[in-house]
Amino acid sequence: MKEKIDAIQAEALARIAAADDARTLEEARVGILGKKGTLTEVSAGMRDVPKEQKAEIGQLLNASRSAITAALETKQSALQDAADAQALAGIDATLPARPVHHGSLHPLTLIRHQALEVLRRMGFALADGPEIEDEFHCFDALNTPADHPARNEKDTFYFDSGKLLRTHTSSVQIRTMENQAPPIRIIAPGSAYRRDEIDATHLSVFNQLEGLYVDRDVSLGDLKGTLEYFFREMFGSETEVRFRPHFFPFTEPSFEIDVKLHAKGQAPKWIEVAGCGMVDPAVFESIDAGRKDDAFSPEKVTGFAFGMGLDRLAMIRWGIKDIRLLIENDVRFLRQFA
Ligand code: PHE
């Protein structure tokens, strides 16, 4: 039995050593360790080994099996290495790799991130509201009378249900005040919709950024300081900012904000970037009428609000002449922001 095992092992190792490809090696493995393999067959002879020799022969068989298995594994990885080396022969690993095209953020996303970052540094927290609004949150609660032109069917997308696509993000002011007591300091970026004729400066959907600050003793000075700081952070510390008296139903006094643009080769000009003002007490009163807790009593709190077009800010920042570029997804345009 001993000699038999030795002979089978010697033959097996020789066969493994001679195998020069994966298939021959697999055939050798099956021929030795498979169901009818030489070592399997000799192992079956254990039955007839006298009791007192079983331990010794058993050990011998195990040692033989380990030696053969080890030889198989070593040979297999040697064959694999050789195959890998052959596959790599002729490849110049020092050639530069093919460039990977990274995507980039859309200019609107970039400008929104930057604007939010500046305002969050000043303590404004994100707020949100639905794009499908009701007339109450979009107009009535914002002190906008039923005959105001913004409510006209010509200017606003209405649903049969009487709901509408919000014409501005100012509705988020109302929703926030309904659910939160002062102090409030929020910003709400989001889409707004108007039935505008589409051209280089108008789309029927655009992106606004709303802000609202309500607390004790909030003053017009706070409003000016906050927004001047904001626009200088956005467009550079030298940026000139101008507040022009204007009218909004929900703020009093109200202003439009212009920044002075110095485009290359052109006379500097003022460009309108935002609307703002001190929250009209009528808005606070309407909120309190719903809340019934007097939290927004104009005796106790004041506030300011502002709203700006992010599309407009992006166009100013990068000198984009046509707002439609922002929605056409032309990679030749978008790639410039990578
Ligand atoms: N909602 C106004 C608009 O869309 C902007 C605005 C917001 C004005 C907040 C004053 C205060 O034009």
PDB file of C-alpha atoms in Angstrom, residues 62-318:
ATOM      1  CA  ASN A  62      -3.413  12.768   3.771  1.00  0.00           C
ATOM      2  CA  ALA A  63       0.163  13.938   3.286  1.00  0.00           C
ATOM      3  CA  SER A  64       0.049  12.803  -0.295  1.00  0.00           C
ATOM      4  CA  ARG A  65      -3.242  14.592  -0.928  1.00  0.00           C
ATOM      5  CA  SER A  66      -1.848  17.840   0.542  1.00  0.00           C
ATOM      6  CA  ALA A  67       1.337  17.621  -1.525  1.00  0.00           C
ATOM      7  CA  ILE A  68      -0.678  17.060  -4.709  1.00  0.00           C
ATOM      8  CA  THR A  69      -3.161  19.831  -3.926  1.00  0.00           C
ATOM      9  CA  ALA A  70      -0.333  22.255  -3.187  1.00  0.00           C
ATOM     10  CA  ALA A  71       1.395  21.335  -6.457  1.00  0.00           C
ATOM     11  CA  LEU A  72      -1.883  21.883  -8.348  1.00  0.00           C
ATOM     12  CA  GLU A  73      -2.364  25.316  -6.831  1.00  0.00           C
ATOM     13  CA  THR A  74       1.204  26.403  -7.458  1.00  0.00           C
ATOM     14  CA  LYS A  75       1.008  25.269 -11.042  1.00  0.00           C
ATOM     15  CA  GLN A  76      -2.324  26.950 -11.560  1.00  0.00           C
ATOM     16  CA  SER A  77      -1.085  30.334 -10.429  1.00  0.00           C
ATOM     17  CA  ALA A  78       2.098  29.926 -12.465  1.00  0.00           C
ATOM     18  CA  LEU A  79       0.011  29.255 -15.584  1.00  0.00           C
ATOM     19  CA  GLN A  80      -2.217  32.261 -14.759  1.00  0.00           C
ATOM     20  CA  ASP A  81       0.824  34.523 -14.325  1.00  0.00           C
ATOM     21  CA  ALA A  82       2.187  33.378 -17.648  1.00  0.00           C
ATOM     22  CA  ALA A  83      -1.157  34.028 -19.333  1.00  0.00           C
ATOM     23  CA  ASP A  84      -1.352  37.515 -17.750  1.00  0.00           C
ATOM     24  CA  ALA A  85       2.155  38.341 -18.840  1.00  0.00           C
ATOM     25  CA  GLN A  86       1.337  37.275 -22.366  1.00  0.00           C
ATOM     26  CA  ALA A  87      -1.816  39.357 -22.416  1.00  0.00           C
ATOM     27  CA  LEU A  88       0.161  42.406 -21.297  1.00  0.00           C
ATOM     28  CA  ALA A  89       3.024  41.866 -23.725  1.00  0.00           C
ATOM     29  CA  GLY A  90       2.833  44.524 -26.383  1.00  0.00           C
ATOM     30  CA  ILE A  91       0.889  46.955 -24.160  1.00  0.00           C
ATOM     31  CA  ASP A  92       2.738  50.142 -23.319  1.00  0.00           C
ATOM     32  CA  ALA A  93       1.824  50.797 -19.707  1.00  0.00           C
ATOM     33  CA  THR A  94       3.552  54.168 -19.803  1.00  0.00           C
ATOM     34  CA  LEU A  95       1.110  55.606 -22.380  1.00  0.00           C
ATOM     35  CA  PRO A  96      -1.123  58.293 -20.848  1.00  0.00           C
ATOM     36  CA  ALA A  97      -4.650  57.018 -20.082  1.00  0.00           C
ATOM     37  CA  ARG A  98      -7.651  58.076 -22.149  1.00  0.00           C
ATOM     38  CA  PRO A  99      -9.143  61.188 -20.550  1.00  0.00           C
ATOM     39  CA  VAL A 100     -12.242  60.635 -18.403  1.00  0.00           C
ATOM     40  CA  HIS A 101     -15.005  63.177 -18.989  1.00  0.00           C
ATOM     41  CA  HIS A 102     -16.256  64.528 -15.712  1.00  0.00           C
ATOM     42  CA  GLY A 103     -19.706  66.053 -15.661  1.00  0.00           C
ATOM     43  CA  SER A 104     -20.136  69.497 -14.168  1.00  0.00           C
ATOM     44  CA  LEU A 105     -22.762  71.320 -12.175  1.00  0.00           C
ATOM     45  CA  HIS A 106     -25.300  73.391 -14.079  1.00  0.00           C
ATOM     46  CA  PRO A 107     -24.697  77.143 -13.803  1.00  0.00           C
ATOM     47  CA  LEU A 108     -28.017  77.547 -11.994  1.00  0.00           C
ATOM     48  CA  THR A 109     -26.955  74.954  -9.447  1.00  0.00           C
ATOM     49  CA  LEU A 110     -23.614  76.695  -9.003  1.00  0.00           C
ATOM     50  CA  ILE A 111     -25.194  80.104  -8.439  1.00  0.00           C
ATOM     51  CA  ARG A 112     -27.810  78.648  -6.064  1.00  0.00           C
ATOM     52  CA  HIS A 113     -25.144  76.888  -4.024  1.00  0.00           C
ATOM     53  CA  GLN A 114     -23.144  80.072  -3.752  1.00  0.00           C
ATOM     54  CA  ALA A 115     -26.139  82.232  -2.817  1.00  0.00           C
ATOM     55  CA  LEU A 116     -27.312  79.756  -0.179  1.00  0.00           C
ATOM     56  CA  GLU A 117     -23.826  79.508   1.253  1.00  0.00           C
ATOM     57  CA  VAL A 118     -23.570  83.284   1.723  1.00  0.00           C
ATOM     58  CA  LEU A 119     -27.028  83.528   3.305  1.00  0.00           C
ATOM     59  CA  ARG A 120     -26.558  80.522   5.545  1.00  0.00           C
ATOM     60  CA  ARG A 121     -23.404  82.132   6.893  1.00  0.00           C
ATOM     61  CA  MET A 122     -25.669  84.998   7.962  1.00  0.00           C
ATOM     62  CA  GLY A 123     -27.950  82.597   9.831  1.00  0.00           C
ATOM     63  CA  PHE A 124     -30.688  81.967   7.263  1.00  0.00           C
ATOM     64  CA  ALA A 125     -32.143  78.440   7.288  1.00  0.00           C
ATOM     65  CA  LEU A 126     -33.683  76.636   4.303  1.00  0.00           C
ATOM     66  CA  ALA A 127     -37.477  76.570   3.945  1.00  0.00           C
ATOM     67  CA  ASP A 128     -39.725  75.042   1.313  1.00  0.00           C
ATOM     68  CA  GLY A 129     -43.253  75.173  -0.051  1.00  0.00           C
ATOM     69  CA  PRO A 130     -45.349  73.640  -2.849  1.00  0.00           C
ATOM     70  CA  GLU A 131     -45.134  74.780  -6.476  1.00  0.00           C
ATOM     71  CA  ILE A 132     -48.843  74.085  -6.945  1.00  0.00           C
ATOM     72  CA  GLU A 133     -50.336  76.717  -4.685  1.00  0.00           C
ATOM     73  CA  ASP A 134     -53.694  78.115  -3.751  1.00  0.00           C
ATOM     74  CA  GLU A 135     -54.706  81.721  -4.257  1.00  0.00           C
ATOM     75  CA  PHE A 136     -54.652  82.328  -0.526  1.00  0.00           C
ATOM     76  CA  HIS A 137     -50.940  81.596  -0.069  1.00  0.00           C
ATOM     77  CA  CYS A 138     -49.866  83.096  -3.375  1.00  0.00           C
ATOM     78  CA  PHE A 139     -51.952  86.285  -3.244  1.00  0.00           C
ATOM     79  CA  ASP A 140     -54.557  86.916  -0.525  1.00  0.00           C
ATOM     80  CA  ALA A 141     -52.295  86.362   2.475  1.00  0.00           C
ATOM     81  CA  LEU A 142     -49.709  88.490   0.697  1.00  0.00           C
ATOM     82  CA  ASN A 143     -52.116  91.413   0.703  1.00  0.00           C
ATOM     83  CA  THR A 144     -52.662  91.161  -3.047  1.00  0.00           C
ATOM     84  CA  PRO A 145     -56.208  92.213  -3.931  1.00  0.00           C
ATOM     85  CA  ALA A 146     -58.436  90.176  -6.226  1.00  0.00           C
ATOM     86  CA  ASP A 147     -58.114  92.696  -9.056  1.00  0.00           C
ATOM     87  CA  HIS A 148     -54.306  92.818  -8.996  1.00  0.00           C
ATOM     88  CA  PRO A 149     -52.848  92.218 -12.488  1.00  0.00           C
ATOM     89  CA  ALA A 150     -50.591  89.387 -11.246  1.00  0.00           C
ATOM     90  CA  ARG A 151     -53.743  87.363 -10.535  1.00  0.00           C
ATOM     91  CA  ASN A 152     -54.946  87.748 -14.095  1.00  0.00           C
ATOM     92  CA  GLU A 153     -55.549  84.584 -16.138  1.00  0.00           C
ATOM     93  CA  LYS A 154     -53.292  86.100 -18.759  1.00  0.00           C
ATOM     94  CA  ASP A 155     -50.321  86.127 -16.398  1.00  0.00           C
ATOM     95  CA  THR A 156     -50.842  83.067 -14.217  1.00  0.00           C
ATOM     96  CA  PHE A 157     -51.265  79.347 -14.899  1.00  0.00           C
ATOM     97  CA  TYR A 158     -54.513  78.254 -13.210  1.00  0.00           C
ATOM     98  CA  PHE A 159     -55.787  74.702 -12.819  1.00  0.00           C
ATOM     99  CA  ASP A 160     -59.478  73.904 -13.200  1.00  0.00           C
ATOM    100  CA  SER A 161     -59.524  73.205  -9.463  1.00  0.00           C
ATOM    101  CA  GLY A 162     -58.732  76.865  -8.834  1.00  0.00           C
ATOM    102  CA  LYS A 163     -55.189  76.071  -7.757  1.00  0.00           C
ATOM    103  CA  LEU A 164     -52.303  77.632  -9.632  1.00  0.00           C
ATOM    104  CA  LEU A 165     -48.582  77.376 -10.341  1.00  0.00           C
ATOM    105  CA  ARG A 166     -47.009  79.793  -7.896  1.00  0.00           C
ATOM    106  CA  THR A 167     -46.020  83.056  -9.566  1.00  0.00           C
ATOM    107  CA  HIS A 168     -43.343  83.721  -6.961  1.00  0.00           C
ATOM    108  CA  THR A 169     -41.725  82.016  -3.990  1.00  0.00           C
ATOM    109  CA  SER A 170     -43.244  84.611  -1.637  1.00  0.00           C
ATOM    110  CA  SER A 171     -45.910  82.025  -0.802  1.00  0.00           C
ATOM    111  CA  VAL A 172     -43.210  80.277   1.257  1.00  0.00           C
ATOM    112  CA  GLN A 173     -43.145  83.359   3.534  1.00  0.00           C
ATOM    113  CA  ILE A 174     -46.780  82.691   4.400  1.00  0.00           C
ATOM    114  CA  ARG A 175     -46.383  78.954   4.849  1.00  0.00           C
ATOM    115  CA  THR A 176     -43.405  79.474   7.142  1.00  0.00           C
ATOM    116  CA  MET A 177     -45.146  82.051   9.319  1.00  0.00           C
ATOM    117  CA  GLU A 178     -48.202  79.818   9.622  1.00  0.00           C
ATOM    118  CA  ASN A 179     -46.031  77.120  11.156  1.00  0.00           C
ATOM    119  CA  GLN A 180     -43.257  78.943  12.964  1.00  0.00           C
ATOM    120  CA  ALA A 181     -43.230  81.760  15.497  1.00  0.00           C
ATOM    121  CA  PRO A 182     -40.645  84.558  15.383  1.00  0.00           C
ATOM    122  CA  PRO A 183     -37.713  84.862  15.274  1.00  0.00           C
ATOM    123  CA  ILE A 184     -37.728  83.628  11.669  1.00  0.00           C
ATOM    124  CA  ARG A 185     -34.810  83.809   9.309  1.00  0.00           C
ATOM    125  CA  ILE A 186     -35.386  81.677   6.213  1.00  0.00           C
ATOM    126  CA  ILE A 187     -34.423  81.391   2.568  1.00  0.00           C
ATOM    127  CA  ALA A 188     -36.426  79.425   0.026  1.00  0.00           C
ATOM    128  CA  PRO A 189     -35.044  78.700  -3.440  1.00  0.00           C
ATOM    129  CA  GLY A 190     -37.467  77.253  -5.972  1.00  0.00           C
ATOM    130  CA  SER A 191     -39.313  77.474  -9.272  1.00  0.00           C
ATOM    131  CA  ALA A 192     -41.916  80.089 -10.099  1.00  0.00           C
ATOM    132  CA  TYR A 193     -44.203  80.220 -13.143  1.00  0.00           C
ATOM    133  CA  ARG A 194     -45.637  83.013 -15.267  1.00  0.00           C
ATOM    134  CA  ARG A 195     -47.390  83.086 -18.604  1.00  0.00           C
ATOM    135  CA  ASP A 196     -44.655  85.154 -20.181  1.00  0.00           C
ATOM    136  CA  GLU A 197     -43.895  85.315 -23.857  1.00  0.00           C
ATOM    137  CA  ILE A 198     -40.669  83.288 -24.187  1.00  0.00           C
ATOM    138  CA  ASP A 199     -37.679  85.299 -25.399  1.00  0.00           C
ATOM    139  CA  ALA A 200     -34.027  85.906 -24.511  1.00  0.00           C
ATOM    140  CA  THR A 201     -34.882  87.213 -21.039  1.00  0.00           C
ATOM    141  CA  HIS A 202     -38.171  85.421 -20.237  1.00  0.00           C
ATOM    142  CA  LEU A 203     -39.211  81.819 -19.700  1.00  0.00           C
ATOM    143  CA  SER A 204     -42.502  80.545 -18.341  1.00  0.00           C
ATOM    144  CA  VAL A 205     -40.609  78.851 -15.528  1.00  0.00           C
ATOM    145  CA  PHE A 206     -37.776  80.512 -13.682  1.00  0.00           C
ATOM    146  CA  ASN A 207     -35.889  80.202 -10.425  1.00  0.00           C
ATOM    147  CA  GLN A 208     -36.319  82.477  -7.466  1.00  0.00           C
ATOM    148  CA  LEU A 209     -34.683  82.798  -4.099  1.00  0.00           C
ATOM    149  CA  GLU A 210     -36.944  84.140  -1.374  1.00  0.00           C
ATOM    150  CA  GLY A 211     -35.817  85.442   1.985  1.00  0.00           C
ATOM    151  CA  LEU A 212     -37.691  86.421   5.142  1.00  0.00           C
ATOM    152  CA  TYR A 213     -36.465  87.789   8.441  1.00  0.00           C
ATOM    153  CA  VAL A 214     -38.904  88.481  11.274  1.00  0.00           C
ATOM    154  CA  ASP A 215     -37.887  89.423  14.807  1.00  0.00           C
ATOM    155  CA  ARG A 216     -38.077  92.258  17.283  1.00  0.00           C
ATOM    156  CA  ASP A 217     -36.657  95.519  15.950  1.00  0.00           C
ATOM    157  CA  VAL A 218     -35.738  94.408  12.432  1.00  0.00           C
ATOM    158  CA  SER A 219     -35.046  97.626  10.560  1.00  0.00           C
ATOM    159  CA  LEU A 220     -34.626  98.906   7.036  1.00  0.00           C
ATOM    160  CA  GLY A 221     -30.934  99.256   7.932  1.00  0.00           C
ATOM    161  CA  ASP A 222     -30.785  95.487   8.517  1.00  0.00           C
ATOM    162  CA  LEU A 223     -32.397  94.904   5.135  1.00  0.00           C
ATOM    163  CA  LYS A 224     -29.954  97.165   3.323  1.00  0.00           C
ATOM    164  CA  GLY A 225     -26.918  95.822   5.161  1.00  0.00           C
ATOM    165  CA  THR A 226     -27.884  92.208   4.571  1.00  0.00           C
ATOM    166  CA  LEU A 227     -28.560  92.576   0.863  1.00  0.00           C
ATOM    167  CA  GLU A 228     -25.596  94.844   0.139  1.00  0.00           C
ATOM    168  CA  TYR A 229     -23.348  92.327   1.826  1.00  0.00           C
ATOM    169  CA  PHE A 230     -25.022  89.522  -0.109  1.00  0.00           C
ATOM    170  CA  PHE A 231     -24.523  91.107  -3.541  1.00  0.00           C
ATOM    171  CA  ARG A 232     -20.908  92.028  -2.764  1.00  0.00           C
ATOM    172  CA  GLU A 233     -20.216  88.441  -1.769  1.00  0.00           C
ATOM    173  CA  MET A 234     -21.818  87.297  -5.031  1.00  0.00           C
ATOM    174  CA  PHE A 235     -20.304  89.811  -7.445  1.00  0.00           C
ATOM    175  CA  GLY A 236     -17.184  91.140  -5.707  1.00  0.00           C
ATOM    176  CA  SER A 237     -16.478  93.505  -2.827  1.00  0.00           C
ATOM    177  CA  GLU A 238     -16.436  96.578  -5.087  1.00  0.00           C
ATOM    178  CA  THR A 239     -19.967  95.981  -6.368  1.00  0.00           C
ATOM    179  CA  GLU A 240     -22.226  99.031  -6.174  1.00  0.00           C
ATOM    180  CA  VAL A 241     -25.752  98.284  -4.971  1.00  0.00           C
ATOM    181  CA  ARG A 242     -28.719 100.659  -5.320  1.00  0.00           C
ATOM    182  CA  PHE A 243     -32.167 100.544  -3.695  1.00  0.00           C
ATOM    183  CA  ARG A 244     -34.902 102.090  -5.839  1.00  0.00           C
ATOM    184  CA  PRO A 245     -38.357 102.741  -4.319  1.00  0.00           C
ATOM    185  CA  HIS A 246     -40.924 100.410  -5.818  1.00  0.00           C
ATOM    186  CA  PHE A 247     -44.248  98.815  -4.951  1.00  0.00           C
ATOM    187  CA  PHE A 248     -45.116  95.303  -3.817  1.00  0.00           C
ATOM    188  CA  PRO A 249     -48.451  94.591  -2.113  1.00  0.00           C
ATOM    189  CA  PHE A 250     -46.809  92.663   0.724  1.00  0.00           C
ATOM    190  CA  THR A 251     -43.977  95.011   1.680  1.00  0.00           C
ATOM    191  CA  GLU A 252     -43.991  98.647   2.744  1.00  0.00           C
ATOM    192  CA  PRO A 253     -41.776 100.401   1.961  1.00  0.00           C
ATOM    193  CA  SER A 254     -40.677  98.362  -1.062  1.00  0.00           C
ATOM    194  CA  PHE A 255     -37.592  98.564  -3.229  1.00  0.00           C
ATOM    195  CA  GLU A 256     -36.044  97.128  -6.294  1.00  0.00           C
ATOM    196  CA  ILE A 257     -32.342  96.434  -6.026  1.00  0.00           C
ATOM    197  CA  ASP A 258     -29.933  97.174  -8.870  1.00  0.00           C
ATOM    198  CA  VAL A 259     -26.264  96.302  -9.090  1.00  0.00           C
ATOM    199  CA  LYS A 260     -23.873  98.227 -11.322  1.00  0.00           C
ATOM    200  CA  LEU A 261     -22.312  96.081 -13.979  1.00  0.00           C
ATOM    201  CA  HIS A 262     -19.012  96.808 -15.614  1.00  0.00           C
ATOM    202  CA  ALA A 263     -19.004  94.616 -18.698  1.00  0.00           C
ATOM    203  CA  LYS A 264     -15.860  94.726 -20.831  1.00  0.00           C
ATOM    204  CA  GLY A 265     -16.011  97.323 -23.588  1.00  0.00           C
ATOM    205  CA  GLN A 266     -19.350  98.728 -22.417  1.00  0.00           C
ATOM    206  CA  ALA A 267     -20.417 101.707 -20.358  1.00  0.00           C
ATOM    207  CA  PRO A 268     -21.296 100.509 -16.818  1.00  0.00           C
ATOM    208  CA  LYS A 269     -25.009 100.028 -16.314  1.00  0.00           C
ATOM    209  CA  TRP A 270     -27.454  99.315 -13.507  1.00  0.00           C
ATOM    210  CA  ILE A 271     -29.217  95.974 -13.647  1.00  0.00           C
ATOM    211  CA  GLU A 272     -32.228  95.011 -11.565  1.00  0.00           C
ATOM    212  CA  VAL A 273     -31.567  91.891  -9.489  1.00  0.00           C
ATOM    213  CA  ALA A 274     -34.167  91.679  -6.714  1.00  0.00           C
ATOM    214  CA  GLY A 275     -37.288  93.006  -5.057  1.00  0.00           C
ATOM    215  CA  CYS A 276     -37.458  93.600  -1.329  1.00  0.00           C
ATOM    216  CA  GLY A 277     -39.047  95.570   1.457  1.00  0.00           C
ATOM    217  CA  MET A 278     -40.267  95.660   5.051  1.00  0.00           C
ATOM    218  CA  VAL A 279     -43.064  93.150   5.635  1.00  0.00           C
ATOM    219  CA  ASP A 280     -46.382  94.993   5.424  1.00  0.00           C
ATOM    220  CA  PRO A 281     -48.234  94.875   8.777  1.00  0.00           C
ATOM    221  CA  ALA A 282     -51.307  93.725   6.838  1.00  0.00           C
ATOM    222  CA  VAL A 283     -49.445  90.457   6.100  1.00  0.00           C
ATOM    223  CA  PHE A 284     -48.662  89.934   9.797  1.00  0.00           C
ATOM    224  CA  GLU A 285     -52.284  90.633  10.674  1.00  0.00           C
ATOM    225  CA  SER A 286     -53.540  88.064   8.203  1.00  0.00           C
ATOM    226  CA  ILE A 287     -51.120  85.467   9.643  1.00  0.00           C
ATOM    227  CA  ASP A 288     -52.231  86.231  13.187  1.00  0.00           C
ATOM    228  CA  ALA A 289     -55.874  85.978  12.160  1.00  0.00           C
ATOM    229  CA  GLY A 290     -55.149  82.376  11.176  1.00  0.00           C
ATOM    230  CA  ARG A 291     -52.824  81.486  14.079  1.00  0.00           C
ATOM    231  CA  LYS A 292     -54.873  83.252  16.772  1.00  0.00           C
ATOM    232  CA  ASP A 293     -51.837  83.522  19.075  1.00  0.00           C
ATOM    233  CA  ASP A 294     -50.759  87.092  18.352  1.00  0.00           C
ATOM    234  CA  ALA A 295     -47.216  85.844  17.595  1.00  0.00           C
ATOM    235  CA  PHE A 296     -46.832  88.265  14.698  1.00  0.00           C
ATOM    236  CA  SER A 297     -48.487  91.268  16.280  1.00  0.00           C
ATOM    237  CA  PRO A 298     -47.034  94.280  14.422  1.00  0.00           C
ATOM    238  CA  GLU A 299     -46.684  95.836  17.885  1.00  0.00           C
ATOM    239  CA  LYS A 300     -44.073  93.195  18.719  1.00  0.00           C
ATOM    240  CA  VAL A 301     -42.257  92.280  15.533  1.00  0.00           C
ATOM    241  CA  THR A 302     -41.062  93.727  12.260  1.00  0.00           C
ATOM    242  CA  GLY A 303     -39.427  92.006   9.329  1.00  0.00           C
ATOM    243  CA  PHE A 304     -37.981  92.236   5.888  1.00  0.00           C
ATOM    244  CA  ALA A 305     -38.411  90.062   2.816  1.00  0.00           C
ATOM    245  CA  PHE A 306     -36.624  89.797  -0.480  1.00  0.00           C
ATOM    246  CA  GLY A 307     -36.950  87.822  -3.693  1.00  0.00           C
ATOM    247  CA  MET A 308     -34.488  87.485  -6.526  1.00  0.00           C
ATOM    248  CA  GLY A 309     -34.193  85.647  -9.805  1.00  0.00           C
ATOM    249  CA  LEU A 310     -31.389  83.096  -9.754  1.00  0.00           C
ATOM    250  CA  ASP A 311     -31.472  82.867 -13.549  1.00  0.00           C
ATOM    251  CA  ARG A 312     -30.781  86.575 -13.693  1.00  0.00           C
ATOM    252  CA  LEU A 313     -27.882  86.265 -11.243  1.00  0.00           C
ATOM    253  CA  ALA A 314     -26.344  83.451 -13.305  1.00  0.00           C
ATOM    254  CA  MET A 315     -26.715  85.494 -16.497  1.00  0.00           C
ATOM    255  CA  ILE A 316     -24.985  88.442 -14.885  1.00  0.00           C
ATOM    256  CA  ARG A 317     -22.223  86.365 -13.360  1.00  0.00           C
ATOM    257  CA  TRP A 318     -21.252  84.654 -16.600  1.00  0.00           C
TER     258      TRP A 318
END
